[in-house]
C-alpha cells in the first residue's frame, strides 16, 4: 500500500507538461494557463494622473492664498498645458496632472466663490490624490508568470498594459468512459440489480470547469473486446484517458487486461478513505488514470489525485491548494491507518471570531449525498482521532472544482 | 454615506428573482441554478449490494465452519438466487446481496482451498461490507433544493437517482459597456493622456464564469447622445445593465443624466475602500448597476455587491459566503471610517497548525496588481486597526469568481 503523499507525488512526477500552445484573445482566455510570462512594455499608469474629480494645484500657492482662478479644464484623455502660476486647473478622475501641479484637491473640499474656487481642505500633502507614473507596473516587468491560470482580475491586468492576446497551452483533451454492467444511464427505466451511472456526470461537470476538453465516450459494456476497442480510440483521440470503475482486483473487471494488452498498468491501493483503489498506466503511450467505481471514492480521487496530475500536465505552476486550519466542531473517535477525507462544512459560531468545521454524520463511502452536503474535505490524519476543538486542515471544494 | 452592510442589504432586497426557466440535460447543467427541487422517486442504492469483491455469507455458518463451497457467482447487474444454506456466493462490487446472506467477506480475507473458500477474517459483524437499500437516498426525499447552484457532485447525485434533466432558471443576460474618453482598448497604440480599458476584460471573464450571459456592448464615447443610445439598447437586450466608470460626481460623466432621462438613479457613497462610488437604478424598468471606473474599485464592488445582487436575481438561495477567520500576519496601523477590503494571501507557517493572512504592501486603490497577487479579501472593520496575531475575516476569491 502507498501512502497518500507517496501516491500523489509519484503521480505528479509522472505528468509530462504539454507543449502545444496557442494564442487567444484575452476576452477568451479565462481559466487558460499562460505558456509564456506576460511582460509589460509600458508604465501603468502611463502618466501622473488624478485619483479624483477636483482641482490640480501647486501646494506652495496655498501658503498665502486660498481662492484661485481656474486657468484650464482637464478632462480624462486630454493633454494639459503647464499649470499657470497662482491658478488651479479643474481636473477629472484619470486626467493627466499638468506640469507645475503637485496635488489634487477633491471637489468636496472646495467651494465656488463667484467664478473662482476656494480650497476648504484643512491640510494637504505632496502628491495628494495623484497616481504616479508606473505606480502599478514598471515597464519591463513580468506581471504574470508562465504557468499562471488566468482569473478575471488577471485579464484586467493584462488589458491594462495594452496587451490584447496571450499565449496559452492548448487545453488537454481528456477521454472518459465508464464501465460496469450494473450501470444504467439516467433517464432509463430502473431495473432490478442495476444502479444509475453517477460518475459520468461528475466528470462531465468537473473536467470542462477545470478548463479541459472532455471527450465522453459513454458507457462501455463489460467485455474485454469492447473495452480494448474503446481504449484504443480514447488513446488516439486524447491526451489522457480516464475511467471510473473496473480497476478493482475482481475477475469481472476488464480494464486491467485491456490496458495490459495495449500498454502498462500499475494498480495501487492508496492508504486513503474514501478512494482506495487507483490505477495509473499508459495505453499506447497515452497516460491512463483509473478512478474507483464507487461515486464518493471517484469524486475524492478525482479531486485529490487526478486534478493535480492534470493541472501539472496542463502546465499550471502552482498545483497545491493552501489548507485552511480550522477548529473541529466534531469528534472523530476511531483512528484509521488510512488518511480520511471527511466531507465537511464550515460555519462561524454566533458571536465568535472563529470558523469551525462540521462533518457529515454518515461518512460511509457509498453516500454521495455527503459530498453534496459538504463544502470541502477535512483531513483526518493516519492513526489519529480528533476531538472537538482540535485543529484540522480544510480543503474547500471551491478551490478544486 | 451608506455603510457597507446597509448598501448590500438594500441592493439585495431590490433584486427581483427571475421567473424564466428551462429544462436542460444534466451534462449541460453545471453552474446552473435549480428552479425546482430535485425529488427522488427511487431508493439509492435500490437494493442491498456489496461494497467489495468477495464472498456473501450467512454469519451463522461461521460459528461451526470456516471453509465453504461456492454455490453461485453474482456479478454486478445480476439477479441472484437465495443463498444455499452452508455455502457462500462469489460476489462483486455493486452486485445485489442474495437472500439469506448477511455479510460480505472481502476477498483479501479469504483463500482458496481446492475449489472451496476458506474465510480467514478474524471477526465479522452483521451487515459487513453491505450497502443497504436507501442508505444514500430514501424515495420521496428532495435531494437538492430550489435555488441550489449545481456543482459536479450534484450532477452525479441527480444522475444516481435516474434523472437526466433538470429545470433551471434561464441565465441572466447582463449587458455591459465601459465609458471614459481616456480609455484605449488593448492592442491599440498607446497615446499620451490615455490608459487601457481593464474593466471590460474583468467583466468579460467574471460574468460568464458565474453563469451569466454576457452582452458586451464595448466602449462608449463620452457623449450624452451615445450614452443614451447604448443605454436604451442595453435595457432592451438584457436583464441587467452594468457599467464601469462615469458614476462619480464629475461633470464629464454622462451616465447619470443619461439614466435620469430614461429611468431613475441613486448615487451612493459607500463606506468601503476600495470602491466608494456606486450607482443603482433602472433604465426603462431594467435594473442598472454602475461600478466605479478605478479597476480595483470595480473589481471589489463587482465581487462584493454586483455578484450577490446578480445571484439573488438568478434565484440562488444562499448568496452568502462563509468568512474564514484567520490570524493576521500583518499590522494595519491606520484606522479608517470606511470598511477596508485588503487584498490578501493565505499561508501556513512552517510546522504550525494555523493559516495566516498577509496583505499586499501597496493597497492604493489604483494598483490592480494587488488583486492579481491576492487570493482573497481580508476585512478591516470600520474605525479599527489590526495587529499581527489578531483574528481577521478572509473571503477567498475562489468562492466569488
Short mmCIF file of C-alpha atoms in Angstrom, two decimals, chain B residues 21-291:
data_model
loop_
_atom_site.label_atom_id
_atom_site.label_comp_id
_atom_site.label_asym_id
_atom_site.label_seq_id
_atom_site.Cartn_x
_atom_site.Cartn_y
_atom_site.Cartn_z
CA UNK B 21 -36.98 28.62 -16.50
CA UNK B 22 -35.78 26.00 -18.93
CA UNK B 23 -35.10 22.29 -18.90
CA UNK B 24 -31.56 21.12 -19.63
CA UNK B 25 -29.74 17.79 -19.74
CA UNK B 26 -27.73 17.22 -16.58
CA UNK B 27 -24.47 17.01 -18.55
CA UNK B 28 -25.14 20.65 -19.54
CA UNK B 29 -26.32 21.84 -16.14
CA UNK B 30 -23.00 22.66 -14.43
CA UNK B 31 -23.24 26.02 -12.64
CA UNK B 32 -26.96 26.40 -13.36
CA UNK B 33 -29.48 27.25 -10.61
CA UNK B 34 -32.34 24.85 -9.83
CA UNK B 35 -35.79 26.37 -10.38
CA UNK B 36 -37.42 23.33 -8.73
CA UNK B 37 -36.21 20.95 -6.04
CA UNK B 38 -34.92 17.60 -7.28
CA UNK B 39 -37.02 14.86 -5.67
CA UNK B 40 -36.03 11.22 -5.77
CA UNK B 41 -38.62 8.64 -6.81
CA UNK B 42 -36.22 5.79 -6.09
CA UNK B 43 -34.15 4.31 -3.29
CA UNK B 44 -30.36 4.62 -3.58
CA UNK B 45 -28.95 2.04 -3.58
CA UNK B 46 -32.03 0.28 -4.99
CA UNK B 47 -31.11 -2.98 -3.25
CA UNK B 48 -28.68 -4.24 -0.64
CA UNK B 49 -25.41 -4.64 -2.50
CA UNK B 50 -21.78 -5.48 -1.94
CA UNK B 51 -19.20 -2.83 -1.12
CA UNK B 52 -16.37 -5.18 -2.10
CA UNK B 53 -15.30 -8.02 -4.29
CA UNK B 54 -15.56 -11.07 -2.03
CA UNK B 55 -17.96 -13.70 -0.71
CA UNK B 56 -21.52 -13.30 0.55
CA UNK B 57 -22.19 -15.41 3.60
CA UNK B 58 -24.64 -16.13 6.41
CA UNK B 59 -22.59 -15.26 9.51
CA UNK B 60 -24.30 -18.04 11.48
CA UNK B 61 -22.47 -20.57 9.30
CA UNK B 62 -19.12 -19.22 10.52
CA UNK B 63 -19.83 -20.37 14.08
CA UNK B 64 -19.09 -24.04 13.19
CA UNK B 65 -17.18 -23.91 9.89
CA UNK B 66 -14.57 -21.78 8.09
CA UNK B 67 -14.39 -23.46 4.66
CA UNK B 68 -17.30 -23.38 2.21
CA UNK B 69 -18.44 -24.45 -1.19
CA UNK B 70 -19.15 -21.58 -3.65
CA UNK B 71 -22.74 -22.16 -4.69
CA UNK B 72 -23.25 -19.22 -7.06
CA UNK B 73 -21.47 -16.32 -8.70
CA UNK B 74 -23.07 -12.85 -8.63
CA UNK B 75 -21.58 -10.21 -10.87
CA UNK B 76 -22.80 -6.62 -10.70
CA UNK B 77 -26.10 -6.33 -12.55
CA UNK B 78 -27.12 -9.96 -11.90
CA UNK B 79 -30.28 -11.17 -10.14
CA UNK B 80 -29.10 -13.70 -7.55
CA UNK B 81 -30.75 -16.89 -6.26
CA UNK B 82 -31.26 -17.16 -2.49
CA UNK B 83 -28.04 -18.29 -0.80
CA UNK B 84 -27.90 -22.08 -0.46
CA UNK B 85 -27.57 -22.99 3.24
CA UNK B 86 -23.99 -23.77 4.33
CA UNK B 87 -22.41 -22.26 1.22
CA UNK B 88 -21.04 -18.88 0.16
CA UNK B 89 -21.66 -16.87 -3.02
CA UNK B 90 -18.86 -15.27 -5.01
CA UNK B 91 -19.89 -11.59 -5.25
CA UNK B 92 -18.51 -8.47 -6.89
CA UNK B 93 -18.63 -4.79 -6.00
CA UNK B 94 -22.10 -3.35 -6.59
CA UNK B 95 -23.75 -6.75 -7.03
CA UNK B 96 -27.01 -7.50 -5.16
CA UNK B 97 -26.79 -9.44 -1.92
CA UNK B 98 -28.55 -12.82 -2.21
CA UNK B 99 -31.41 -13.59 0.17
CA UNK B 100 -30.04 -15.40 3.23
CA UNK B 101 -26.66 -13.65 3.26
CA UNK B 102 -25.95 -11.02 5.94
CA UNK B 103 -22.28 -10.15 5.40
CA UNK B 104 -19.68 -9.91 2.66
CA UNK B 105 -16.13 -11.06 3.38
CA UNK B 106 -13.64 -9.13 1.23
CA UNK B 107 -11.56 -11.48 -0.90
CA UNK B 108 -8.33 -10.34 0.78
CA UNK B 109 -9.65 -12.10 3.91
CA UNK B 110 -10.21 -15.41 2.13
CA UNK B 111 -8.13 -18.12 0.46
CA UNK B 112 -8.90 -20.88 -1.99
CA UNK B 113 -8.59 -24.44 -0.64
CA UNK B 114 -9.04 -26.64 -3.72
CA UNK B 115 -12.35 -25.46 -5.16
CA UNK B 116 -13.58 -24.30 -1.76
CA UNK B 117 -13.08 -20.96 0.01
CA UNK B 118 -11.63 -20.57 3.48
CA UNK B 119 -12.60 -17.45 5.42
CA UNK B 120 -9.52 -16.02 7.19
CA UNK B 121 -11.22 -12.91 8.60
CA UNK B 122 -10.69 -12.71 12.35
CA UNK B 123 -14.12 -11.27 13.04
CA UNK B 124 -17.24 -10.25 11.20
CA UNK B 125 -20.20 -8.06 12.01
CA UNK B 126 -23.80 -8.12 10.76
CA UNK B 127 -24.18 -6.17 7.52
CA UNK B 128 -20.43 -6.11 6.96
CA UNK B 129 -19.49 -4.65 3.54
CA UNK B 130 -23.15 -4.40 2.59
CA UNK B 131 -24.64 -1.13 1.35
CA UNK B 132 -28.26 -1.07 2.49
CA UNK B 133 -31.21 -0.17 0.27
CA UNK B 134 -31.94 3.55 0.56
CA UNK B 135 -28.77 4.16 2.60
CA UNK B 136 -27.93 7.08 0.34
CA UNK B 137 -31.42 8.35 -0.56
CA UNK B 138 -34.92 7.43 0.57
CA UNK B 139 -37.63 7.61 -2.10
CA UNK B 140 -39.63 10.88 -1.90
CA UNK B 141 -36.79 12.95 -0.49
CA UNK B 142 -35.76 16.29 -2.02
CA UNK B 143 -32.07 15.70 -2.64
CA UNK B 144 -31.40 19.26 -3.82
CA UNK B 145 -33.31 22.43 -3.04
CA UNK B 146 -34.70 25.01 -5.38
CA UNK B 147 -32.08 27.77 -5.65
CA UNK B 148 -29.10 25.41 -5.45
CA UNK B 149 -26.28 26.19 -7.88
CA UNK B 150 -25.15 22.90 -9.41
CA UNK B 151 -21.63 21.55 -8.87
CA UNK B 152 -20.12 18.38 -10.33
CA UNK B 153 -21.04 16.22 -7.33
CA UNK B 154 -24.63 17.50 -7.52
CA UNK B 155 -24.87 16.34 -11.14
CA UNK B 156 -23.58 12.94 -10.01
CA UNK B 157 -26.20 12.74 -7.26
CA UNK B 158 -29.01 13.69 -9.65
CA UNK B 159 -27.81 11.05 -12.13
CA UNK B 160 -27.68 8.47 -9.35
CA UNK B 161 -31.45 8.69 -8.92
CA UNK B 162 -32.03 8.20 -12.64
CA UNK B 163 -32.90 11.81 -13.51
CA UNK B 164 -31.43 13.02 -16.79
CA UNK B 165 -32.66 16.61 -16.95
CA UNK B 166 -33.37 19.45 -14.56
CA UNK B 167 -35.44 22.61 -14.53
CA UNK B 168 -33.19 25.61 -14.04
CA UNK B 169 -33.50 29.35 -14.35
CA UNK B 170 -32.58 30.85 -17.68
CA UNK B 171 -29.19 32.55 -17.22
CA UNK B 172 -29.47 36.29 -16.72
CA UNK B 173 -28.34 38.40 -19.63
CA UNK B 174 -26.01 41.13 -18.45
CA UNK B 175 -25.27 43.99 -20.83
CA UNK B 176 -22.04 45.80 -20.10
CA UNK B 177 -20.24 48.75 -21.54
CA UNK B 178 -17.43 50.97 -20.42
CA UNK B 179 -17.18 54.74 -20.64
CA UNK B 180 -14.42 57.32 -20.39
CA UNK B 181 -12.63 59.09 -23.28
CA UNK B 182 -9.30 58.38 -21.59
CA UNK B 183 -9.67 54.67 -22.32
CA UNK B 184 -7.94 52.79 -25.15
CA UNK B 185 -8.68 49.18 -26.00
CA UNK B 186 -5.78 46.75 -25.52
CA UNK B 187 -3.99 46.27 -28.84
CA UNK B 188 -4.38 49.96 -29.74
CA UNK B 189 -1.35 52.24 -29.89
CA UNK B 190 -0.63 53.92 -26.55
CA UNK B 191 -1.41 57.64 -26.58
CA UNK B 192 -0.40 60.33 -24.14
CA UNK B 193 -3.14 61.04 -21.63
CA UNK B 194 -4.87 57.70 -22.31
CA UNK B 195 -5.00 54.43 -20.39
CA UNK B 196 -6.06 50.95 -21.42
CA UNK B 197 -9.51 49.58 -20.63
CA UNK B 198 -9.10 46.94 -17.91
CA UNK B 199 -12.64 46.70 -16.52
CA UNK B 200 -14.17 45.41 -19.72
CA UNK B 201 -12.00 42.30 -19.51
CA UNK B 202 -12.58 41.71 -15.81
CA UNK B 203 -16.31 41.60 -16.55
CA UNK B 204 -15.78 39.53 -19.73
CA UNK B 205 -14.01 36.94 -17.59
CA UNK B 206 -16.16 37.08 -14.49
CA UNK B 207 -19.74 37.21 -15.78
CA UNK B 208 -19.65 34.04 -17.93
CA UNK B 209 -17.77 32.21 -15.20
CA UNK B 210 -20.62 32.99 -12.80
CA UNK B 211 -23.01 31.51 -15.34
CA UNK B 212 -24.42 34.71 -16.82
CA UNK B 213 -24.81 35.53 -20.48
CA UNK B 214 -22.59 38.49 -21.32
CA UNK B 215 -23.73 41.08 -23.83
CA UNK B 216 -20.63 43.20 -24.28
CA UNK B 217 -21.58 46.47 -25.95
CA UNK B 218 -17.99 47.67 -25.96
CA UNK B 219 -16.65 51.08 -25.17
CA UNK B 220 -18.95 54.07 -25.44
CA UNK B 221 -17.86 57.61 -26.28
CA UNK B 222 -18.23 60.19 -23.52
CA UNK B 223 -21.19 62.00 -25.06
CA UNK B 224 -24.72 62.15 -23.70
CA UNK B 225 -26.27 61.09 -27.02
CA UNK B 226 -24.15 57.96 -27.41
CA UNK B 227 -24.60 57.07 -23.78
CA UNK B 228 -28.39 57.34 -24.06
CA UNK B 229 -28.44 55.29 -27.28
CA UNK B 230 -26.40 52.47 -25.79
CA UNK B 231 -28.37 52.57 -22.53
CA UNK B 232 -31.63 52.06 -24.41
CA UNK B 233 -30.19 49.22 -26.44
CA UNK B 234 -28.76 47.57 -23.30
CA UNK B 235 -32.04 47.88 -21.39
CA UNK B 236 -33.93 46.20 -24.22
CA UNK B 237 -31.48 43.32 -24.68
CA UNK B 238 -30.61 42.46 -21.12
CA UNK B 239 -31.95 41.65 -17.66
CA UNK B 240 -29.38 43.91 -16.01
CA UNK B 241 -27.23 46.74 -17.35
CA UNK B 242 -23.81 47.14 -15.79
CA UNK B 243 -21.21 49.79 -16.48
CA UNK B 244 -17.90 50.80 -15.04
CA UNK B 245 -16.81 54.41 -14.82
CA UNK B 246 -18.89 57.51 -15.27
CA UNK B 247 -20.69 57.39 -11.93
CA UNK B 248 -18.69 59.95 -9.99
CA UNK B 249 -19.97 63.44 -9.32
CA UNK B 250 -17.80 64.93 -12.09
CA UNK B 251 -19.23 66.97 -14.89
CA UNK B 252 -17.65 64.73 -17.54
CA UNK B 253 -19.83 61.77 -16.60
CA UNK B 254 -22.82 61.19 -18.83
CA UNK B 255 -24.14 58.04 -17.20
CA UNK B 256 -26.12 59.97 -14.63
CA UNK B 257 -28.01 62.33 -16.96
CA UNK B 258 -28.49 59.50 -19.48
CA UNK B 259 -30.15 57.25 -16.93
CA UNK B 260 -32.15 60.07 -15.39
CA UNK B 261 -33.61 60.80 -18.82
CA UNK B 262 -34.60 57.13 -19.27
CA UNK B 263 -35.34 55.95 -15.73
CA UNK B 264 -34.01 56.69 -12.29
CA UNK B 265 -30.71 56.57 -10.46
CA UNK B 266 -29.38 56.58 -6.92
CA UNK B 267 -25.75 57.52 -6.39
CA UNK B 268 -24.20 56.02 -3.30
CA UNK B 269 -21.05 56.74 -1.49
CA UNK B 270 -20.46 53.51 0.36
CA UNK B 271 -18.22 53.50 3.43
CA UNK B 272 -15.86 50.97 1.89
CA UNK B 273 -12.39 51.01 0.42
CA UNK B 274 -11.69 50.36 -2.37
CA UNK B 275 -14.95 51.15 -4.10
CA UNK B 276 -16.66 54.24 -2.76
CA UNK B 277 -18.88 55.41 -5.65
CA UNK B 278 -21.64 53.05 -6.66
CA UNK B 279 -24.80 53.74 -8.64
CA UNK B 280 -28.01 51.77 -8.72
CA UNK B 281 -31.14 52.46 -10.71
CA UNK B 282 -33.29 51.42 -13.63
CA UNK B 283 -33.43 52.18 -17.32
CA UNK B 284 -36.97 51.82 -18.68
CA UNK B 285 -37.52 49.21 -15.96
CA UNK B 286 -34.28 47.26 -16.41
CA UNK B 287 -32.03 47.32 -13.33
CA UNK B 288 -28.80 49.27 -13.67
CA UNK B 289 -25.59 48.89 -11.65
CA UNK B 290 -22.82 51.43 -12.12
CA UNK B 291 -19.45 50.29 -10.81
#
